[in-house]
DNA sequence: GCAAAAGTGTTCTTCGTACACCCATGA
DNA sequence: TCATGGGTGTACGAAGAACACTTTTGC
């Protein structure tokens, strides 16, 4: 294979994408990391991602890399920042476009048991390669800011979910405790969720006692309409 | 000069930055554009910006380009998006990092009279080069979303400002009309502005009649403290 | 039967909103 | 003197916050 076969009039940095993938297991928020198989930082854990190809946009790039490295094809992938410190990659100048992704439990197909991709709780993160800790911190900050005002919590829940589960999600992300009655009232009054008539969900393996909760589903049409009107309000 | 002197193992896109610069003249919000002196799109208006150099971060890049092209060194420059369509630049594959900037009237040093940089009202935009109309639209959308919950309006006002001016700014950005008394109450109750004892501002040239308004200043320390507490609230 | 979790309503307070008059200034 | 714009307070309604008991289920 030819080396140095791509030449330009002026210097070009390499352009990469990295993605902080968030998931929720019913109790707390988790991050998906992959173990690096090559140098640099071989053996360390890193955010999934890779270099941009010339025939794809940056969002296509991160979706391709995510699928290659973790078998995921999440609905929600959003750009949130640029990391361009001069020495962030020891090989050459690499600018990284940072994305976050929100995946539902039902989108996780398994396959990450014996592989080199694993979910980590926020409190038990390993040492990360490159500046990925910094990227992850900013992703978390972005997630916390957005979830105050936008209904992105639903993107982390399965299509059918219970309100107590949703409350645990919010509490896990924001690090606070809400009153059950007020939380339920606020969610129901927002008008964007509706009760499921036919529940198609297996009982959660994490449930142990207590009354069977009702299941709800997110009503995207209602949300889009209210958002268009400027009538949507859900603040935490 | 040597051509094609920079070579790599795998193809690299060019990386550029572009910035939507917002200003407020006391009546309505304006955008700073520069006239292109070279092909492609020679003679058309464009957002200020340019290619990343290898010895600077992307934020340093957009600050340098902005200073070179418009003589501005604004306090506030924020990244808000990536534009990476394959054919967005006819010369070669160029990925653009999009920034917006908020400049105070007092930061504008003049110098843009006979030059190729001009302020345009939102309703009187010329045809823009590249995909810069798309970038500007997304910048505006980002500005409108942020100003709902964050005190970025102050970044467009001089250090000392009047509440009616601030109200005009909000109304101009959001395209709505507020009740004067309620607007003033909300701003004052937020606790982040305080009345100026010694006013050092020349009377506005746009004023024509009416009582002399009071001047206020943004109290950044109070804001930072309230933001840390999670106690800050100012929603429009 | 007991512990753990989920469903449900009311009161009080706070905040948003609607609304009208007087005063200072420039033309 | 008149037109324009800025300052000020109140009353009503909606939304948020605090708060306890009952029901269902697994062990």
XYZ file of C-alpha atoms (C1' of nucleotides) in Angstrom:
526
model
C 0.000 0.000 0.000
C 1.259 3.450 -0.916
C 2.160 5.725 1.934
C 1.563 9.470 1.978
C -0.529 9.287 -1.139
C -2.896 12.107 -0.214
C -1.353 15.549 -0.722
C -2.660 19.096 -0.302
C -1.536 22.691 -0.901
C -1.810 23.582 2.760
C -1.725 21.429 5.894
C -4.928 19.612 6.831
C -5.632 18.234 10.281
C -7.157 14.798 10.559
C -10.850 14.947 11.414
C -12.429 12.394 13.727
C -15.723 11.884 15.531
C -16.259 10.541 19.052
C -19.512 9.696 20.752
C -20.583 9.491 24.385
C -23.301 6.822 24.375
C -25.721 7.027 27.295
C -28.024 4.257 28.415
C -30.322 3.658 31.376
C -30.726 0.271 33.055
C -33.721 1.195 35.200
C -31.585 2.297 38.115
C -28.795 4.548 36.913
C -27.305 6.117 33.844
C -24.457 4.307 32.080
C -21.811 4.992 29.453
C -20.730 2.677 26.654
C -16.966 2.410 26.183
C -14.787 0.348 23.871
C -11.397 -1.122 24.648
C -8.682 0.082 22.300
C -7.027 -2.750 20.378
C -4.248 -0.659 18.849
C -1.780 2.024 19.830
C -1.874 4.674 21.034
C -3.501 3.972 24.401
C -3.834 0.279 23.493
C -5.783 -1.550 26.192
C -7.368 1.611 27.595
C -11.073 2.315 27.326
C -12.284 5.017 24.952
C -15.394 6.573 23.493
C -16.415 4.888 20.251
C -15.459 6.879 17.169
C -13.027 7.208 14.300
C -11.783 9.152 11.320
C -14.015 10.833 8.783
C -14.093 9.339 5.294
C -14.385 11.563 2.265
C -17.710 10.135 1.129
C -19.680 10.681 4.327
C -20.895 13.551 6.475
C -19.719 13.760 10.069
C -23.006 12.363 11.361
C -22.780 9.462 8.926
C -19.237 8.934 10.160
C -20.156 8.618 13.821
C -23.135 6.383 12.991
C -20.885 4.086 10.939
C -18.181 3.947 13.610
C -20.740 3.319 16.324
C -22.216 0.448 14.380
C -18.811 -1.038 13.590
C -17.557 -0.846 17.151
C -20.706 -1.483 19.186
C -23.355 -2.884 16.777
C -25.624 -0.001 17.768
C -27.717 2.102 15.379
C -29.318 4.541 17.819
C -32.104 6.915 16.854
C -30.655 9.881 18.696
C -27.178 11.206 17.915
C -26.402 14.894 18.458
C -23.294 16.988 18.056
C -22.302 19.025 21.083
C -18.680 20.177 20.851
C -15.269 20.334 19.216
C -12.011 19.219 20.773
C -8.991 20.624 19.011
C -6.112 20.897 21.470
C -2.866 20.708 19.498
C -1.495 17.652 21.304
C -4.640 15.670 21.984
C -3.469 12.817 19.737
C 0.189 11.749 19.754
C 0.115 10.519 16.137
C -0.757 13.724 14.347
C -2.984 16.781 14.620
C -6.506 15.431 15.076
C -9.601 17.543 15.605
C -12.483 15.607 17.112
C -16.162 16.356 16.688
C -17.989 15.242 19.803
C -21.443 13.642 19.734
C -23.671 12.158 22.343
C -26.177 9.393 21.768
C -29.183 8.242 23.783
C -30.037 4.561 23.438
C -33.024 2.620 24.724
C -32.535 -0.694 26.462
C -34.434 -2.281 23.576
C -31.860 -0.957 21.111
C -29.071 -2.855 22.851
C -28.848 -6.173 21.029
C -26.479 -7.896 23.379
C -23.243 -8.918 21.661
C -21.259 -6.858 24.120
C -20.659 -9.741 26.546
C -17.462 -11.254 25.270
C -16.606 -8.274 23.107
C -14.538 -5.198 23.805
C -17.520 -2.891 24.397
C -18.926 -2.477 27.902
C -21.372 -0.310 29.844
C -19.930 1.582 32.823
C -21.722 3.343 35.627
C -20.762 6.975 36.009
C -19.218 6.335 39.401
C -17.035 3.454 38.185
C -15.325 4.803 35.092
C -11.949 3.416 34.058
C -9.096 5.610 32.870
C -9.956 6.879 29.412
C -7.730 7.283 26.343
C -6.875 10.651 24.761
C -8.948 13.551 26.168
C -12.038 11.373 26.289
C -12.656 12.052 29.980
C -12.930 15.730 29.127
C -15.303 14.959 26.229
C -17.427 12.741 28.445
C -17.623 15.427 31.140
C -18.850 17.948 28.634
C -21.337 15.428 27.239
C -22.734 14.903 30.722
C -22.955 18.632 31.300
C -24.788 19.038 27.983
C -27.167 16.202 28.859
C -27.958 17.769 32.238
C -28.614 21.147 30.673
C -30.841 19.799 27.937
C -32.899 17.499 30.117
C -34.050 20.489 32.156
C -36.130 21.800 29.299
C -36.363 19.195 26.541
C -38.053 15.798 26.686
C -34.896 13.843 25.942
C -35.498 11.529 28.886
C -37.902 9.546 26.729
C -35.084 8.775 24.291
C -33.424 6.745 27.038
C -36.591 4.829 27.979
C -38.150 1.978 26.031
C -41.231 2.850 24.019
C -43.415 1.711 26.897
C -42.252 2.830 30.320
C -43.476 3.529 33.818
C -43.436 6.902 35.493
C -41.399 5.705 38.472
C -38.750 4.447 36.029
C -38.749 7.802 34.283
C -38.403 9.525 37.630
C -35.395 7.361 38.513
C -33.858 8.369 35.201
C -34.263 12.060 35.911
C -33.005 11.633 39.462
C -30.020 9.662 38.227
C -29.042 12.270 35.646
C -29.673 15.347 37.743
C -28.592 13.908 41.078
C -31.681 15.075 42.943
C -34.808 13.495 44.438
C -38.295 14.507 43.350
C -41.606 14.146 45.137
C -43.445 11.244 43.461
C -46.816 12.956 43.333
C -45.492 16.226 41.948
C -43.311 14.425 39.401
C -46.238 12.399 38.125
C -48.477 15.443 38.024
C -45.909 17.447 36.049
C -45.308 14.661 33.530
C -48.984 13.915 33.003
C -49.948 17.590 32.789
C -47.306 18.197 30.115
C -49.627 16.318 27.769
C -46.926 14.408 25.892
C -47.408 10.952 27.396
C -50.431 8.698 27.279
C -51.285 5.475 29.067
C -50.744 2.232 27.139
C -53.841 0.140 26.726
C -52.016 -3.013 25.657
C -48.822 -3.518 27.557
C -46.312 -5.576 25.616
C -43.463 -5.426 28.075
C -42.040 -8.233 30.133
C -41.961 -7.496 33.860
C -38.747 -5.769 34.750
C -36.185 -8.106 36.289
C -35.230 -5.406 38.760
C -38.707 -5.204 40.332
C -39.017 -6.914 43.682
C -42.164 -5.822 45.466
C -44.945 -3.322 45.305
C -47.972 -2.688 43.184
C -47.715 -3.214 39.406
C -47.096 0.172 37.814
C -48.982 1.539 34.825
C -47.212 1.852 31.500
C -47.109 4.976 29.390
C -45.771 5.964 25.994
C -44.307 9.188 24.663
C -46.598 10.985 22.229
C -44.199 12.557 19.752
C -46.925 14.057 17.563
C -48.394 15.917 20.523
C -44.939 17.128 21.498
C -44.060 18.366 18.007
C -47.345 20.221 17.787
C -46.921 21.874 21.183
C -43.327 22.728 20.378
C -44.448 24.382 17.163
C -46.997 26.416 19.095
C -44.428 27.314 21.713
C -46.929 25.809 24.176
C -44.738 22.996 25.448
C -43.495 23.346 28.983
C -41.690 20.780 31.087
C -39.019 22.070 33.388
C -36.984 20.137 35.953
C 5.930 28.123 -3.783
C 5.694 24.346 -3.681
C 2.334 22.836 -4.482
C 0.894 19.766 -2.779
C 3.618 19.761 -0.218
C 1.473 18.372 2.613
C 0.868 14.623 2.341
C -0.914 12.060 4.510
C -1.523 8.305 4.672
C -5.274 8.689 4.362
C -7.379 11.497 2.938
C -7.968 14.557 5.137
C -10.743 17.065 4.594
C -9.960 20.734 4.911
C -11.210 22.197 8.183
C -12.601 25.702 8.364
C -14.457 27.863 10.854
C -17.295 30.302 10.151
C -18.922 32.736 12.522
C -22.336 34.383 12.630
C -21.668 37.710 14.350
C -24.720 39.268 16.004
C -25.002 42.892 17.046
C -27.773 45.129 18.347
C -28.129 48.771 17.348
C -30.786 49.662 19.902
C -33.643 48.807 17.595
C -33.041 45.493 15.929
C -30.619 42.627 15.715
C -28.023 42.673 12.931
C -25.553 40.322 11.285
C -22.008 41.134 10.233
C -21.058 39.878 6.763
C -17.925 40.238 4.664
C -17.749 40.551 0.901
C -15.696 37.829 -0.733
C -12.716 39.151 -2.673
C -11.745 35.848 -4.280
C -13.345 32.918 -6.011
C -15.426 30.931 -5.390
C -18.456 33.148 -4.865
C -16.341 36.266 -5.441
C -18.380 39.394 -4.778
C -21.004 37.597 -2.698
C -21.419 38.208 1.028
C -20.316 35.536 3.483
C -19.872 34.840 7.159
C -16.370 35.722 8.348
C -14.146 32.678 8.766
C -11.339 30.676 7.241
C -9.138 27.622 7.344
C -7.642 26.159 10.491
C -3.895 26.469 10.926
C -1.901 23.700 12.538
C -0.718 25.821 15.463
C -4.097 26.976 16.725
C -7.252 25.536 18.224
C -10.512 25.991 16.368
C -11.602 28.790 18.705
C -8.267 30.543 18.187
C -8.817 30.119 14.467
C -12.203 31.817 14.396
C -10.968 34.618 16.666
C -7.994 35.222 14.376
C -10.102 35.187 11.225
C -12.666 37.465 12.788
C -10.003 39.948 13.743
C -8.354 39.819 10.332
C -11.580 40.269 8.421
C -13.604 42.560 10.681
C -11.168 44.015 13.267
C -13.376 42.568 16.003
C -12.149 40.739 19.109
C -15.462 39.880 20.767
C -15.723 38.487 24.271
C -18.335 35.903 23.395
C -17.716 33.267 20.728
C -19.454 29.908 20.979
C -19.479 26.816 18.812
C -22.917 25.562 17.799
C -22.703 23.181 14.857
C -20.859 21.329 12.105
C -21.531 21.615 8.401
C -20.064 18.753 6.429
C -22.110 18.222 3.283
C -19.853 16.646 0.669
C -20.275 19.384 -1.927
C -20.559 22.485 0.240
C -17.315 23.907 -1.174
C -16.543 23.557 -4.897
C -12.768 23.587 -4.358
C -12.338 20.518 -2.191
C -13.941 18.705 0.716
C -14.277 21.287 3.479
C -15.881 20.686 6.859
C -16.904 23.886 8.596
C -17.186 24.425 12.342
C -19.883 26.996 12.983
C -19.627 29.614 15.721
C -21.770 32.511 16.757
C -20.501 35.676 18.388
C -22.294 38.366 20.384
C -20.721 41.817 20.169
C -21.551 44.954 22.084
C -21.905 48.265 20.266
C -18.875 49.458 22.221
C -16.779 46.630 20.785
C -17.397 47.856 17.243
C -14.506 50.164 16.478
C -15.776 51.527 13.205
C -13.434 50.754 10.320
C -16.219 49.008 8.503
C -17.320 52.065 6.543
C -15.219 51.855 3.403
C -14.263 48.249 3.995
C -15.826 45.022 2.823
C -17.545 44.226 6.117
C -21.108 45.430 6.751
C -23.946 44.956 9.209
C -27.218 43.680 7.757
C -30.653 43.609 9.318
C -32.211 40.171 9.415
C -34.942 41.214 7.019
C -32.535 42.607 4.433
C -29.962 39.886 3.938
C -28.136 39.582 0.626
C -27.504 36.271 -1.109
C -24.861 34.406 0.849
C -21.921 32.336 -0.386
C -21.568 28.573 0.177
C -24.141 27.169 2.623
C -23.818 30.238 4.821
C -27.535 30.964 4.753
C -28.109 27.571 6.307
C -25.427 28.218 8.920
C -26.915 31.613 9.732
C -30.389 30.117 10.088
C -29.111 27.566 12.552
C -27.196 30.265 14.434
C -30.389 32.281 14.772
C -32.293 29.237 15.958
C -29.578 28.534 18.529
C -29.645 32.150 19.698
C -33.420 32.074 20.102
C -33.291 28.848 22.063
C -30.510 30.005 24.365
C -31.928 33.427 25.104
C -35.024 31.797 26.568
C -33.110 30.523 29.548
C -29.635 32.055 29.628
C -28.718 35.698 30.176
C -26.961 36.086 26.845
C -28.915 39.231 26.023
C -26.478 41.189 28.174
C -23.621 40.139 25.892
C -25.227 42.178 23.118
C -25.755 45.275 25.294
C -23.107 47.745 26.353
C -21.913 47.429 29.930
C -24.393 50.093 30.975
C -27.822 49.747 29.430
C -31.445 50.656 29.959
C -34.218 48.162 30.525
C -36.295 49.424 27.582
C -33.284 48.842 25.322
C -32.900 45.350 26.703
C -36.577 44.732 26.111
C -36.258 45.852 22.508
C -33.397 43.389 22.105
C -35.461 40.485 23.419
C -38.426 41.492 21.313
C -36.230 41.795 18.235
C -34.680 38.365 18.694
C -37.816 36.500 19.694
C -40.237 38.396 17.500
C -42.752 39.041 20.265
C -43.917 42.004 22.332
C -43.681 42.037 26.125
C -45.572 44.109 28.672
C -43.165 46.800 29.886
C -44.029 46.461 33.563
C -43.827 42.679 33.615
C -40.563 42.684 31.670
C -38.980 45.131 34.100
C -40.261 43.172 37.085
C -38.881 39.898 35.747
C -35.474 41.360 34.958
C -35.139 43.153 38.277
C -36.385 40.186 40.288
C -33.841 37.901 38.628
C -31.252 39.645 40.783
C -28.516 39.805 38.166
C -28.699 43.481 37.254
C -28.115 46.500 39.426
C -28.664 50.187 38.885
C -25.636 52.266 37.891
C -24.813 55.074 40.286
C -22.491 56.892 37.908
C -23.671 56.801 34.360
C -20.831 57.140 31.886
C -22.816 56.771 28.722
C -23.516 59.411 26.131
C -27.200 59.900 25.414
C -28.293 57.493 22.716
C -28.551 59.131 19.302
C -31.725 57.185 18.629
C -33.636 58.685 21.567
C -36.102 61.387 20.639
C -38.457 62.142 23.477
C -39.604 60.857 26.801
C -38.217 60.677 30.302
C -34.532 59.865 30.749
C -34.267 56.146 31.446
C -32.253 54.628 34.287
C -29.106 52.712 33.491
C -28.305 49.260 34.777
C -25.370 46.886 34.604
C -25.172 43.107 34.484
C -23.847 41.600 37.707
C -21.854 38.623 36.515
C -20.699 37.587 39.987
C -24.297 37.363 41.203
C -25.218 35.380 38.117
C -22.345 32.913 38.481
C -23.214 32.371 42.118
C -26.903 31.806 41.427
C -26.046 29.523 38.526
C -23.811 27.469 40.811
C -26.658 27.173 43.312
C -29.114 26.272 40.589
C -31.096 29.244 41.885
C -30.998 31.337 38.735
C -34.265 31.683 36.878
C -35.039 33.953 33.964
C -37.336 32.534 31.338
C -38.789 34.296 28.296
C -47.964 -10.484 57.663
C -44.580 -7.499 56.493
C -41.757 -4.658 53.806
C -41.349 -2.276 49.527
C -43.164 0.266 45.808
C -47.063 2.728 43.356
C -51.408 5.212 43.109
C -54.050 9.284 44.560
C -55.794 15.035 46.337
C -55.516 19.169 48.883
C -53.553 23.341 50.622
C -50.489 27.074 50.471
C -47.387 29.929 48.262
C -45.209 31.803 44.380
C -44.987 33.428 39.963
C -46.934 35.061 35.616
C -50.111 38.126 33.562
C -53.259 41.621 32.628
C -54.077 46.258 33.147
C -53.950 52.427 33.732
C -52.010 56.483 35.180
C -48.434 59.991 35.836
C -43.990 62.189 34.678
C -40.023 63.937 31.993
C -38.246 65.280 27.736
C -37.718 66.954 22.769
C -39.827 68.944 18.953
C -48.325 72.188 24.293
C -48.238 67.972 22.656
C -46.554 63.644 21.436
C -43.430 60.130 22.768
C -41.447 57.109 25.843
C -40.328 55.697 30.742
C -41.507 54.813 35.486
C -44.643 52.609 38.893
C -48.508 48.950 41.722
C -52.376 45.847 42.143
C -55.477 42.049 41.592
C -56.432 37.654 39.717
C -55.391 33.044 38.222
C -52.160 29.197 37.266
C -48.538 26.434 38.474
C -45.175 24.608 41.744
C -44.171 22.698 46.347
C -45.191 20.476 50.553
C -47.501 16.852 52.561
C -50.082 11.212 54.311
C -52.581 7.395 53.519
C -54.126 3.319 50.974
C -53.338 -0.590 47.766
C -50.823 -4.195 45.611
C -47.224 -7.383 45.367
C -43.019 -10.464 46.526
C -40.822 -12.688 50.050
